[in-house]
XYZ file of C-alpha atoms in Angstrom:
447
model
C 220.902 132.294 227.885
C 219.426 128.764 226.983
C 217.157 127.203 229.047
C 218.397 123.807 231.020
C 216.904 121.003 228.988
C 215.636 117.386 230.893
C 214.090 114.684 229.901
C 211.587 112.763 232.121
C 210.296 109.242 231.699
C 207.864 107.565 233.577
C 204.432 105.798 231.959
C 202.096 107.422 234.400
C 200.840 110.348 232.747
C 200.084 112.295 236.466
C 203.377 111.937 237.533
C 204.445 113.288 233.659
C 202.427 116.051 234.142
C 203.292 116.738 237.401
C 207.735 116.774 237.043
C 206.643 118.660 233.907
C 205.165 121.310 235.596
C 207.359 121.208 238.606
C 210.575 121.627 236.594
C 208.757 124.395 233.551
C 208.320 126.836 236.934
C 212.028 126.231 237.346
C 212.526 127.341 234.319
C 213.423 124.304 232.691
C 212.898 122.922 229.376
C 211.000 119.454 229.563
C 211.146 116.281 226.584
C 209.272 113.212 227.876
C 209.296 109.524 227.182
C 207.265 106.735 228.092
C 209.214 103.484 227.133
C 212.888 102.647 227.345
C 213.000 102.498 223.418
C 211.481 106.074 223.056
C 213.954 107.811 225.847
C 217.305 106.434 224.480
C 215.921 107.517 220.814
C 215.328 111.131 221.983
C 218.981 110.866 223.714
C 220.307 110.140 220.418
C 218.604 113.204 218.547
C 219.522 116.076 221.546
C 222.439 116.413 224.212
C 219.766 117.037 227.907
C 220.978 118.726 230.890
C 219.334 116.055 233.322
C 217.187 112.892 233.146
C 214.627 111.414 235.041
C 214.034 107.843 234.701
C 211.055 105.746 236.800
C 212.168 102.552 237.553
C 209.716 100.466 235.978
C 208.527 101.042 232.568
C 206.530 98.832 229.356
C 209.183 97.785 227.639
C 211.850 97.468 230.527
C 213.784 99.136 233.773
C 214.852 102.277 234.397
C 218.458 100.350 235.194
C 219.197 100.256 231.847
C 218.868 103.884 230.531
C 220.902 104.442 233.331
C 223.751 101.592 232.447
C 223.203 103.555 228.787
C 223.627 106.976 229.905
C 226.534 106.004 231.850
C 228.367 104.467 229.141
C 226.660 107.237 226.399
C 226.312 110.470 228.207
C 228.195 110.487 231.146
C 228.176 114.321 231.634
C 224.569 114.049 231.743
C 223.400 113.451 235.143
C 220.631 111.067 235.689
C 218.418 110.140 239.127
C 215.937 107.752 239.360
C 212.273 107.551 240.299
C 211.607 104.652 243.003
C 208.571 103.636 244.612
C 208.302 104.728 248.411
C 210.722 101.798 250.438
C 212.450 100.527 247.357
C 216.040 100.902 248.888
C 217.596 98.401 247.566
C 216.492 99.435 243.860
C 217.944 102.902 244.876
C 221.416 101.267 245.742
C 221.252 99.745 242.727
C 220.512 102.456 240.513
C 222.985 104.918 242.476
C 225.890 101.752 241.558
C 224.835 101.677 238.227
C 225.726 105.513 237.837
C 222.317 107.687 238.715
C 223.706 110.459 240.648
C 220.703 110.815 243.286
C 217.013 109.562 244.007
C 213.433 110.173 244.179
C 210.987 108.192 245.728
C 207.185 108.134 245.050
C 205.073 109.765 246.469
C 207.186 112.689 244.965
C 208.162 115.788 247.693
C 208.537 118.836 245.281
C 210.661 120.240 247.738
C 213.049 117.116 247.346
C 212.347 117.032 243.800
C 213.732 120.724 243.217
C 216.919 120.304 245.404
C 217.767 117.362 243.211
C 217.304 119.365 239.840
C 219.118 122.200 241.245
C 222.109 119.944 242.228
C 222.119 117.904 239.187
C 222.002 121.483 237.015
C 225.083 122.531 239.532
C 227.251 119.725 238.165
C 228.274 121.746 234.643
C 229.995 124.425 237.087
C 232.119 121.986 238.785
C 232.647 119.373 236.117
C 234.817 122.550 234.215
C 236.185 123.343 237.507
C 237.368 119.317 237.917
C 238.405 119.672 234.086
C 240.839 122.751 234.922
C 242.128 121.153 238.151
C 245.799 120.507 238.059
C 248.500 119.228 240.410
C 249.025 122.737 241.444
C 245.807 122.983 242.963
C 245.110 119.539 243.919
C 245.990 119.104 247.745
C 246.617 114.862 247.305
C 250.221 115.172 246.517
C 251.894 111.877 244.068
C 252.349 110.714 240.937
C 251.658 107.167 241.551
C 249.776 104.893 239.645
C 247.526 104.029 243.318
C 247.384 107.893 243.373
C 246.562 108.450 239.855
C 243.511 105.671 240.140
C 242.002 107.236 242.911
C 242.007 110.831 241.437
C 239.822 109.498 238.348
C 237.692 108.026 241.146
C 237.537 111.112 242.703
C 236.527 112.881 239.750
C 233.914 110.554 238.817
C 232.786 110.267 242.446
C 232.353 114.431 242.661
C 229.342 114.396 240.512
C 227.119 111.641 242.340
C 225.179 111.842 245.415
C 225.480 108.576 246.515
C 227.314 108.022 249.969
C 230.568 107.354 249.286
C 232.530 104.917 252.609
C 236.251 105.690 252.176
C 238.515 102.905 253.552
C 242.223 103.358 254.489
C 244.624 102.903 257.256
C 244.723 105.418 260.060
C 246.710 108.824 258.669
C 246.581 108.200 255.252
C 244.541 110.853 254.643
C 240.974 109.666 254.063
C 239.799 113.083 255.618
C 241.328 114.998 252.629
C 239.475 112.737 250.106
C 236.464 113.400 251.540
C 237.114 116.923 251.269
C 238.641 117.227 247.558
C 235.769 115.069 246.574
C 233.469 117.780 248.091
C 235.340 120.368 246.596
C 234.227 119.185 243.228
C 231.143 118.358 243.395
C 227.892 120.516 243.279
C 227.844 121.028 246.793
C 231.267 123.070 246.883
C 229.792 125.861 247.528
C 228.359 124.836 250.889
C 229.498 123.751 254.374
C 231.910 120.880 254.324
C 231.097 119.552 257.822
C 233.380 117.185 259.353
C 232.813 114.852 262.860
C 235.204 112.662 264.458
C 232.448 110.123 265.246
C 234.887 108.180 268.288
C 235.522 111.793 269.955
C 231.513 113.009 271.068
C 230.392 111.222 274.440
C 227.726 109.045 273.636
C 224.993 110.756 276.156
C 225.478 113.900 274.086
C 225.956 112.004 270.090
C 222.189 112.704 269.522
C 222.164 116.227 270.682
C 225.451 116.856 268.617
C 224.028 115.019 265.488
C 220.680 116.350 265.411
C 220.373 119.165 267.729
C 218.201 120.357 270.529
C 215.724 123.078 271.796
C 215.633 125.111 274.542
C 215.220 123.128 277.724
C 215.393 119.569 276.276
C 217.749 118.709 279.021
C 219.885 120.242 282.066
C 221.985 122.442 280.417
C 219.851 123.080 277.308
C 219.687 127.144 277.838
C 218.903 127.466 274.146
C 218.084 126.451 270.876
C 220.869 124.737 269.076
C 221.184 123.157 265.273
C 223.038 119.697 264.817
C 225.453 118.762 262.667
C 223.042 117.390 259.843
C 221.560 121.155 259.780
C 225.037 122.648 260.259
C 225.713 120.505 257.092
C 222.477 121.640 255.073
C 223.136 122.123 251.579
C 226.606 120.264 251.742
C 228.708 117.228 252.752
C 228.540 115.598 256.261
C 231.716 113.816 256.807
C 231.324 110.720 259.740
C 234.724 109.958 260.380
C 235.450 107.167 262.199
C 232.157 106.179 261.688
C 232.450 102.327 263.206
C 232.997 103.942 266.598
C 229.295 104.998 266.632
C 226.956 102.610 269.278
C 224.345 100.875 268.064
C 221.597 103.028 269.792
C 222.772 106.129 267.547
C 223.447 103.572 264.664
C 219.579 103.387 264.669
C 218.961 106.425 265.129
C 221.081 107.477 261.943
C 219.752 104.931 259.323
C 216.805 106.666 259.760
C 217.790 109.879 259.575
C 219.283 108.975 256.024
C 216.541 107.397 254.825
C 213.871 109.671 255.946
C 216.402 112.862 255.035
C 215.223 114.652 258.279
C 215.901 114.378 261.641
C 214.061 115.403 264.951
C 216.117 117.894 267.457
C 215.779 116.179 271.549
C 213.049 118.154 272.820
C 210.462 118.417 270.000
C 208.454 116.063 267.944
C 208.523 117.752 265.232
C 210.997 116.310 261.548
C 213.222 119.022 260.100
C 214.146 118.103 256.855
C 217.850 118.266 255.567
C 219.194 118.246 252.555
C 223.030 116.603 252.948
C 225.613 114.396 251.082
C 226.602 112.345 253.282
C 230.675 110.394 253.234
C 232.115 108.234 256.110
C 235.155 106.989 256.857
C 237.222 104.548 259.407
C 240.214 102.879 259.809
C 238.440 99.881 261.051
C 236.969 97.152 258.743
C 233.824 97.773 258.665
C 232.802 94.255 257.168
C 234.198 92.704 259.875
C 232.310 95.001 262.619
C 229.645 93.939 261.090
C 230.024 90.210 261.343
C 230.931 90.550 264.551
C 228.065 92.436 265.890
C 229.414 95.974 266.612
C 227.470 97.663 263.832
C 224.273 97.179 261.762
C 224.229 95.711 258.835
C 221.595 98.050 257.490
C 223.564 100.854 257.644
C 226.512 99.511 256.449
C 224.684 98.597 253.261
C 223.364 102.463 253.109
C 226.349 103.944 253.736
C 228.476 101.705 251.434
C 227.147 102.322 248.215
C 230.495 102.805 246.790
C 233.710 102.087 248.570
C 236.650 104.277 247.587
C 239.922 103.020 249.169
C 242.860 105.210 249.722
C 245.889 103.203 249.727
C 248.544 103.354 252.402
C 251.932 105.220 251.629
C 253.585 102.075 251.386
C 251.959 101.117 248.178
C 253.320 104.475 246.409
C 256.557 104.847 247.963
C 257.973 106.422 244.852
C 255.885 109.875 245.915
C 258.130 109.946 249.174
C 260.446 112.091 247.927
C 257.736 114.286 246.841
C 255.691 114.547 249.919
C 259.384 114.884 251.792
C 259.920 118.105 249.733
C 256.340 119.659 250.210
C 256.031 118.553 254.121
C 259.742 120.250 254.682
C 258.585 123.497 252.583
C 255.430 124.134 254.670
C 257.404 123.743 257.598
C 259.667 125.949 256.586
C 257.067 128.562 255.650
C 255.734 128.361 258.898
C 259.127 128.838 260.723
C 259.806 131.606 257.989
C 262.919 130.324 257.298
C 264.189 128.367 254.026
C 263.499 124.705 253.625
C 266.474 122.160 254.701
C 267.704 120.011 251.896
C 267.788 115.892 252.861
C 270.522 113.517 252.863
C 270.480 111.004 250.057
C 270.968 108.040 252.885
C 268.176 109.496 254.863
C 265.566 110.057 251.601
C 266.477 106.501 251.207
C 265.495 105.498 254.361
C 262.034 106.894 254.080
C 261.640 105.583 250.917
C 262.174 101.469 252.738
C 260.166 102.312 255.586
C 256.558 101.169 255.848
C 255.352 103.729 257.612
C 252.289 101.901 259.598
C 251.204 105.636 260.279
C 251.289 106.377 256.778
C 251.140 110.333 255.673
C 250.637 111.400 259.679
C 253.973 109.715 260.744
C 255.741 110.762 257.449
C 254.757 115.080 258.781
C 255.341 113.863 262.437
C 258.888 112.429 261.543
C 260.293 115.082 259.329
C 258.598 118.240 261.861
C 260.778 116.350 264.676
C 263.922 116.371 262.064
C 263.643 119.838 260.795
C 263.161 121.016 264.587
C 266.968 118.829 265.346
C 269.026 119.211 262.193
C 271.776 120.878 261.908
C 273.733 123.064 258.883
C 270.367 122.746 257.216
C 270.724 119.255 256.411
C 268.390 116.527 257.200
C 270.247 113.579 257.858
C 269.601 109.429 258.859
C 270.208 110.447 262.302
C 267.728 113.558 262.415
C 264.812 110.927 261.367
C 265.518 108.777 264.525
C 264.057 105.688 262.124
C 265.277 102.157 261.717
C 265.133 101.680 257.997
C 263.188 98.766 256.820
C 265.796 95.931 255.196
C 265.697 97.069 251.441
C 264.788 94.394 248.712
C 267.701 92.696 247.603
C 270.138 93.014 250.488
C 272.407 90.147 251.318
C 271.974 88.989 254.970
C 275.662 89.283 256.771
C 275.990 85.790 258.042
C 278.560 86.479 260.500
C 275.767 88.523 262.874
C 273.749 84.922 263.416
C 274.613 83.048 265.966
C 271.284 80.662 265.454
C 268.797 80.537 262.404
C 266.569 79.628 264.462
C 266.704 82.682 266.616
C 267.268 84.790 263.402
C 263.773 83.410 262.066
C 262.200 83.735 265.240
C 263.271 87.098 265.736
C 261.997 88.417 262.113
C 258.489 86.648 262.748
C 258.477 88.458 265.828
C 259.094 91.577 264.303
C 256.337 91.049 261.333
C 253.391 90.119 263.685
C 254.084 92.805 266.175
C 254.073 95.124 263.012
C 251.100 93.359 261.683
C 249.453 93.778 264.822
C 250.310 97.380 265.643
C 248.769 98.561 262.714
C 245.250 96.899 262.753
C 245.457 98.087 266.673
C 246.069 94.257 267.743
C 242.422 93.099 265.711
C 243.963 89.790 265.856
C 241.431 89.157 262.874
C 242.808 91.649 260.984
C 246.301 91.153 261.312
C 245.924 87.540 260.948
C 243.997 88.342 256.881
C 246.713 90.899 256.672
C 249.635 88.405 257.115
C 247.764 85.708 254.681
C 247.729 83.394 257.757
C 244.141 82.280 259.528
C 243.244 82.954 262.901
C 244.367 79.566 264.695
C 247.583 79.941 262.686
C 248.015 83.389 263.838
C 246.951 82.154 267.559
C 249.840 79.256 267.482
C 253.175 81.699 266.073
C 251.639 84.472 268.977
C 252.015 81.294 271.606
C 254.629 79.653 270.090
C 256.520 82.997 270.095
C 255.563 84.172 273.322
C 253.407 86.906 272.110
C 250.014 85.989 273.137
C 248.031 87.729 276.179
């Protein structure tokens, strides 16, 4: 078997030497450059397993034969060599494509996790290149859907923290996970934390752990979810309901990659990918002051949005049919066939629960239909008014009213599904705040 094959570049000859031997008792091949102009000529003569790039060389940045690889090589993984505290050139590089970083000073311990991860990413880049829709648990056809797979996909094979966006229940949890799934770290815990569910006098216990007698009710030692994580993904869900005392407490934590357990002074280090997720706009929280704008910036690297099930309401019928035959798997029994005036009311509804209303609706139908047939009735849903319908005249008695009663309806929606952010629903609706503030008054909506 061939011997992995990097290539390291950096003008400091006792960090060459040093990566060189570091990575030869890994048994791994080494090439090295010194200049921008010298690395992407060696690229050109032989296909490397990994590169290492410093950030600042002669003839230019380590950016750049990043940008190249990206748009060359993009199988071949890349990570970048920063100076200690150079965050914001890490961000940068970690946009630009680089997979991971490694700051100066080196850690060898650091230094090997990231070559073993980076030599990891041929196993599940074949594994991502075999997936098919049979196997892939994000159900749709879409184009949204389609766009957000190739994300996916590309996404697997970085480190960089990943914040996934989306409306509550439309499935930014199983994102997280297929991303996971593909990635080098598959074969590790995939740890999961509903940030807005753990009391906050216990978060830093819960994140980082505790020993033996830190506190009343400490009777032992006990790991946190960053170590529970080790080796894997850490997945902050709802991740703007954190306060700002643990907010603090988790910047650093991600940018020192170790934490401290309560009870003991001593830094464990961890070795975690690290995606988060809310329902919340997170730009706005931090405008407003309910969470730190330095984390936000480490934690949004990349933003991957999963888009609500009313922008892909042609994969209704699809979900329908695959919701209806778990349930029916469950029950033991075969699956109920739907009503074409019922599959046509899903398909016009907006759904401001997205995919967790869609699986609460239908378990509630296939629980109440009869003969095996899901019907309009069964779904207990007032269809949306489809595109194109002519309004029956005779049913208004005052267009004013009529008018009224619609904008009613559309900022009560509005506002039911940004939880009554007035901010929110008021960008949602194209309208600003004081207009928003006038229709709520006007319409006798306001508190």
């Amino acid at each position: 078997m061939n011997k992995p094959l990097a290539l390291i570049i950096d003008d400091e000859p006792d960090i060459l030497e040093l990566l060189d031997l570091t990575l030869g008792r890994m048994n791994v091949q080494t090439r090295t450059a010194t200049t921008v102009a010298e690395a992407i000529d060696l690229l050109a003569r032989q296909q490397f397993d990994l590169c290492l790039t410093d950030m600042r060389l002669p003839d230019g940045e380590g950016l750049s034969i990043v940008r190249h690889i990206q748009q060359h090589y993009p199988a071949t993984p890349v990570a970048m060599i920063t100076a200690y505290g150079s965050l914001d050139t890490a961000i940068n590089a970690l946009k630009s494509g680089a997979f991971d970083f490694v700051t100066k000073p080196v850690e060898l311990q650091r230094l090997r996790e990231l070559v073993n991860t980076a030599l990891r990413l041929t196993g599940p880049r074949q594994k991502a290149d075999a997936a098919t829709a049979d196997d892939d648990p994000i159900l749709g056809t879409s184009p949204p859907i389609q766009q957000m797979r190739r994300q996916i996909l590309k996404l697997a094979r970085s480190e960089a923290p990943i914040y996934i966006s989306g409306e509550s229940g439309s499935g930014k949890e199983l994102v997280a996970r297929r991303i996971h799934e593909l990635g080098p770290r598959s074969c590790h815990p995939f740890v999961p934390v509903n940030c807005g569910a753990i009391p906050s006098e216990l978060m830093e216990s819960e994140f980082f752990g505790h020993r033996k007698g830190a506190f009343t009710g400490a009777v032992a030692d006990k790991p946190g979810l960053f170590q529970a994580a080790c080796g894997g993904t850490l997945f902050l869900d709802e991740v703007a309901d954190l306060p700002l005392p643990m907010q603090v407490k988790l910047l650093r934590a991600i940018q020192e990659k170790a934490v401290r357990p309560v009870g003991t002074q001593q830094e464990e280090t961890v070795n975690v990918r690290l995606l988060c997720a809310t329902h919340k706009d997170l730009a706005l929280e931090v405008a407003e002051g309910r969470f730190r704008q330095d984390l936000f910036y480490r934690l949004n690297v990349i933003e991957l949005r999963v888009p609500p099930l009313r922008e892909r309401r042609e994969d209704i019928p699809l979900m329908v049919r695959h919701i209806l035959q778990q349930l029916a798997a469950r029950a033991d029994v075969d699956p109920p066939s739907v009503h074409p005036d019922c599959m046509e009311r899903l398909s016009n509804y907006r759904f401001p629960g997205n995919v967790r209303e869609l699986e609460n609706i239908l378990e509630r139908a296939f629980t109440l239909c009869d003969n095996d047939v899901i019907t309009a009735a069964d779904i207990q849903l007032n269809a949306a008014p489809v595109p194109g319908d002519e309004t029956d005249l005779t049913q208004i008695d005052s267009l004013e009213d009529f008018l009224d009663d619609i904008e009613r309806k559309a900022l009560t929606q509005a506002l039911e599904e940004t939880r009554w952010n007035k901010t929110a629903a008021a960008r949602r609706l194209g309208l600003t705040f004081r207009s928003l503030r006038y229709r709520l008054k006007k319409l006798g909506l306001e508190d």
